[in-house]
């Protein structure tokens, strides 16, 4: 399939990941249309992006004019129809297969026939998501890491029916965004989460096994294993609910006991302790 030159990028879902991806896109120079379900959520994302770009200006990594230009490239909408002119749409909505299938089916009706549809899913199957559309060759995974503006990796995921052109176009966008893209196939957890999810679950189990505090476990892994941030801080950043969901999705597919979320973290999720975003997880936040 012939793919268009990517000029206009759509991002659906402007939570932590989607707003980070939209930030990267506007900083890179793409006209960007961000879609949220309510205007309030859209504005929250704009404020978040403006905040981080503002910090870059304060640290003299960006001029005020560059920040203003970047923010000027961001259009917010609650209507999917406003994504009609996008050459690439990146989906970053809730990690529920049903919601994603519905969205992709609707996007196929809206965007041009040659537009690329990408999902930022971290644990669902890109091939299953592509099953929602009649043109699965244009569907790929673009899996960014949290926080998206800071983490260099993006996994470019080839689903069963992805075309070479769609994969290479997504790879080129990843490079243009300043990332270090890698190509991989649509296997559970792709590359990083296949390794990282069971590892983080082991860390959480060690909390109880070694009767170590969250703070000491984080010190152990930063000071003893060279991790940039400790596992408890990391799971709080990613979101306890996101981590539990990813663990369950991987366990369902791979059936290795280490993939299953430990009871402690499932209880935290059920109690609403979701990490940074809820103000409390392994740690308490202002
Ligand atoms: N968006 C944009 N900018 C951000 C940001 C965000 N979410 N968070 C922070 N920043 C900016 C801030 O402006 C910050 O500077 P100020 O505090 O001065 O405002 C600047 O980035 C630097 O932040 P830090 O000083 O905290 O930077 P650091 O050197 O400590 O590095 C880090 C931070 C890159 C996150 C590092 O700690 C790290 O690499 N941590 C590991 C993260 C990781 O493993 N992520 C993967 C999670 S797994 C995943 O995402 C997969 C999945 O599917 C769930």
Tab-separated table of N, CA, C and O in Angstrom, residues 6-58:
chain	number	residue	atom	x	y	z
A	6	UNK	N	3.776	11.998	5.907
A	6	UNK	CA	3.093	12.292	7.170
A	6	UNK	C	3.282	13.773	7.504
A	6	UNK	O	4.406	14.219	7.765
A	7	UNK	N	2.189	14.514	7.454
A	7	UNK	CA	2.248	15.944	7.797
A	7	UNK	C	1.386	16.248	9.008
A	7	UNK	O	1.739	17.043	9.850
A	8	UNK	N	0.232	15.595	9.041
A	8	UNK	CA	-0.719	15.878	10.112
A	8	UNK	C	-0.946	14.599	10.920
A	8	UNK	O	-1.255	13.551	10.360
A	9	UNK	N	-0.780	14.731	12.224
A	9	UNK	CA	-0.878	13.560	13.106
A	9	UNK	C	-2.096	13.722	14.014
A	9	UNK	O	-2.329	14.803	14.565
A	10	UNK	N	-2.847	12.669	14.164
A	10	UNK	CA	-3.960	12.669	15.114
A	10	UNK	C	-3.568	11.833	16.323
A	10	UNK	O	-2.864	10.826	16.182
A	11	UNK	N	-3.981	12.272	17.501
A	11	UNK	CA	-3.755	11.462	18.703
A	11	UNK	C	-5.110	11.313	19.384
A	11	UNK	O	-5.765	12.316	19.696
A	12	UNK	N	-5.541	10.090	19.588
A	12	UNK	CA	-6.838	9.850	20.224
A	12	UNK	C	-6.593	9.376	21.650
A	12	UNK	O	-5.957	8.337	21.855
A	13	UNK	N	-7.093	10.152	22.617
A	13	UNK	CA	-6.847	9.863	24.033
A	13	UNK	C	-5.649	10.668	24.478
A	13	UNK	O	-4.525	10.433	24.015
A	14	UNK	N	-5.884	11.645	25.345
A	14	UNK	CA	-4.798	12.552	25.747
A	14	UNK	C	-4.483	12.411	27.228
A	14	UNK	O	-4.315	13.394	27.943
A	15	UNK	N	-4.414	11.165	27.688
A	15	UNK	CA	-3.977	10.919	29.067
A	15	UNK	C	-2.463	11.080	29.143
A	15	UNK	O	-1.862	11.788	28.323
A	16	UNK	N	-1.854	10.399	30.103
A	16	UNK	CA	-0.401	10.545	30.286
A	16	UNK	C	0.344	10.215	28.990
A	16	UNK	O	1.222	10.963	28.548
A	17	UNK	N	-0.023	9.104	28.331
A	17	UNK	CA	0.709	8.707	27.126
A	17	UNK	C	0.322	9.585	25.937
A	17	UNK	O	1.195	10.106	25.243
A	18	UNK	N	-0.980	9.745	25.708
A	18	UNK	CA	-1.423	10.510	24.538
A	18	UNK	C	-0.941	11.953	24.570
A	18	UNK	O	-0.499	12.497	23.551
A	19	UNK	N	-0.985	12.578	25.742
A	19	UNK	CA	-0.534	13.986	25.796
A	19	UNK	C	0.977	14.046	25.572
A	19	UNK	O	1.482	14.979	24.939
A	20	UNK	N	1.708	13.037	26.053
A	20	UNK	CA	3.150	12.996	25.805
A	20	UNK	C	3.461	12.819	24.322
A	20	UNK	O	4.368	13.449	23.778
A	21	UNK	N	2.673	11.973	23.647
A	21	UNK	CA	2.879	11.741	22.207
A	21	UNK	C	2.522	13.020	21.433
A	21	UNK	O	3.243	13.441	20.522
A	22	UNK	N	1.421	13.669	21.837
A	22	UNK	CA	1.027	14.925	21.172
A	22	UNK	C	2.102	15.994	21.387
A	22	UNK	O	2.412	16.769	20.471
A	23	UNK	N	2.683	16.013	22.580
A	23	UNK	CA	3.760	16.984	22.858
A	23	UNK	C	4.938	16.764	21.905
A	23	UNK	O	5.466	17.707	21.309
A	24	UNK	N	5.328	15.495	21.756
A	24	UNK	CA	6.426	15.170	20.837
A	24	UNK	C	6.096	15.612	19.415
A	24	UNK	O	6.938	16.177	18.712
A	25	UNK	N	4.855	15.359	19.002
A	25	UNK	CA	4.455	15.663	17.620
A	25	UNK	C	4.502	17.169	17.361
A	25	UNK	O	5.060	17.606	16.355
A	26	UNK	N	3.966	17.961	18.281
A	26	UNK	CA	3.964	19.419	18.018
A	26	UNK	C	5.379	19.986	18.110
A	26	UNK	O	5.739	20.889	17.348
A	27	UNK	N	6.188	19.437	19.019
A	27	UNK	CA	7.576	19.915	19.115
A	27	UNK	C	8.342	19.604	17.830
A	27	UNK	O	9.207	20.362	17.413
A	28	UNK	N	8.020	18.463	17.210
A	28	UNK	CA	8.719	18.042	15.993
A	28	UNK	C	8.284	18.871	14.790
A	28	UNK	O	8.986	18.945	13.790
A	29	UNK	N	7.095	19.477	14.872
A	29	UNK	CA	6.638	20.300	13.754
A	29	UNK	C	5.423	19.748	13.035
A	29	UNK	O	4.995	20.297	12.029
A	30	UNK	N	4.861	18.646	13.551
A	30	UNK	CA	3.646	18.111	12.930
A	30	UNK	C	2.425	18.921	13.364
A	30	UNK	O	2.276	19.233	14.555
A	31	UNK	N	1.559	19.234	12.399
A	31	UNK	CA	0.230	19.724	12.776
A	31	UNK	C	-0.442	18.562	13.510
A	31	UNK	O	-0.435	17.428	13.008
A	32	UNK	N	-0.994	18.813	14.675
A	32	UNK	CA	-1.471	17.709	15.513
A	32	UNK	C	-2.903	17.962	15.982
A	32	UNK	O	-3.209	19.043	16.492
A	33	UNK	N	-3.741	16.970	15.783
A	33	UNK	CA	-5.123	17.064	16.260
A	33	UNK	C	-5.272	16.072	17.407
A	33	UNK	O	-5.070	14.865	17.221
A	34	UNK	N	-5.588	16.596	18.588
A	34	UNK	CA	-5.739	15.727	19.756
A	34	UNK	C	-7.205	15.581	20.094
A	34	UNK	O	-7.937	16.566	20.180
A	35	UNK	N	-7.643	14.344	20.265
A	35	UNK	CA	-9.059	14.136	20.569
A	35	UNK	C	-9.245	13.554	21.972
A	35	UNK	O	-8.610	12.567	22.327
A	36	UNK	N	-10.071	14.219	22.744
A	36	UNK	CA	-10.479	13.699	24.058
A	36	UNK	C	-11.998	13.641	24.091
A	36	UNK	O	-12.672	14.243	23.248
A	37	UNK	N	-12.541	12.945	25.076
A	37	UNK	CA	-13.996	12.786	25.099
A	37	UNK	C	-14.712	14.031	25.603
A	37	UNK	O	-15.857	14.281	25.240
A	38	UNK	N	-14.037	14.844	26.444
A	38	UNK	CA	-14.660	16.101	26.867
A	38	UNK	C	-13.665	17.245	26.655
A	38	UNK	O	-12.449	17.026	26.613
A	39	UNK	N	-14.208	18.459	26.539
A	39	UNK	CA	-13.332	19.633	26.360
A	39	UNK	C	-12.429	19.811	27.582
A	39	UNK	O	-11.279	20.210	27.458
A	40	UNK	N	-12.960	19.501	28.775
A	40	UNK	CA	-12.176	19.669	30.004
A	40	UNK	C	-10.928	18.785	29.965
A	40	UNK	O	-9.833	19.227	30.301
A	41	UNK	N	-11.104	17.529	29.553
A	41	UNK	CA	-9.944	16.626	29.496
A	41	UNK	C	-8.942	17.105	28.441
A	41	UNK	O	-7.736	17.026	28.636
A	42	UNK	N	-9.452	17.627	27.347
A	42	UNK	CA	-8.570	18.178	26.310
A	42	UNK	C	-7.765	19.341	26.857
A	42	UNK	O	-6.542	19.425	26.666
A	43	UNK	N	-8.435	20.240	27.570
A	43	UNK	CA	-7.739	21.409	28.136
A	43	UNK	C	-6.690	20.983	29.155
A	43	UNK	O	-5.616	21.572	29.242
A	44	UNK	N	-7.021	19.959	29.935
A	44	UNK	CA	-6.057	19.444	30.919
A	44	UNK	C	-4.774	18.978	30.207
A	44	UNK	O	-3.661	19.229	30.664
A	45	UNK	N	-4.968	18.321	29.064
A	45	UNK	CA	-3.806	17.840	28.294
A	45	UNK	C	-3.020	19.031	27.747
A	45	UNK	O	-1.784	19.038	27.777
A	46	UNK	N	-3.735	20.060	27.241
A	46	UNK	CA	-3.021	21.225	26.716
A	46	UNK	C	-2.191	21.878	27.828
A	46	UNK	O	-1.042	22.262	27.630
A	47	UNK	N	-2.793	21.966	29.023
A	47	UNK	CA	-2.070	22.584	30.158
A	47	UNK	C	-0.815	21.778	30.497
A	47	UNK	O	0.231	22.333	30.801
A	48	UNK	N	-0.968	20.450	30.469
A	48	UNK	CA	0.163	19.574	30.779
A	48	UNK	C	1.291	19.785	29.759
A	48	UNK	O	2.460	19.920	30.119
A	49	UNK	N	0.918	19.828	28.484
A	49	UNK	CA	1.921	20.024	27.427
A	49	UNK	C	2.567	21.403	27.593
A	49	UNK	O	3.794	21.547	27.525
A	50	UNK	N	1.723	22.429	27.844
A	50	UNK	CA	2.246	23.799	28.003
A	50	UNK	C	3.193	23.857	29.202
A	50	UNK	O	4.225	24.527	29.166
A	51	UNK	N	2.854	23.100	30.259
A	51	UNK	CA	3.699	23.095	31.459
A	51	UNK	C	5.091	22.543	31.131
A	51	UNK	O	6.109	23.151	31.466
A	52	UNK	N	5.122	21.380	30.467
A	52	UNK	CA	6.428	20.762	30.191
A	52	UNK	C	7.235	21.574	29.172
A	52	UNK	O	8.453	21.691	29.298
A	53	UNK	N	6.544	22.167	28.180
A	53	UNK	CA	7.277	23.012	27.222
A	53	UNK	C	7.774	24.264	27.935
A	53	UNK	O	8.877	24.754	27.666
A	54	UNK	N	6.976	24.762	28.893
A	54	UNK	CA	7.385	25.942	29.675
A	54	UNK	C	8.638	25.655	30.486
A	54	UNK	O	9.542	26.491	30.584
A	55	UNK	N	8.700	24.451	31.054
A	55	UNK	CA	9.905	24.070	31.818
A	55	UNK	C	11.134	24.050	30.896
A	55	UNK	O	12.221	24.439	31.290
A	56	UNK	N	10.915	23.626	29.662
A	56	UNK	CA	12.036	23.600	28.705
A	56	UNK	C	12.505	25.020	28.387
A	56	UNK	O	13.699	25.245	28.198
A	57	UNK	N	11.568	25.946	28.327
A	57	UNK	CA	11.934	27.348	28.068
A	57	UNK	C	12.740	27.867	29.261
A	57	UNK	O	13.800	28.480	29.093
A	58	UNK	N	12.234	27.574	30.472
A	58	UNK	CA	12.958	28.029	31.672
A	58	UNK	C	14.382	27.469	31.714
A	58	UNK	O	15.287	28.125	32.203
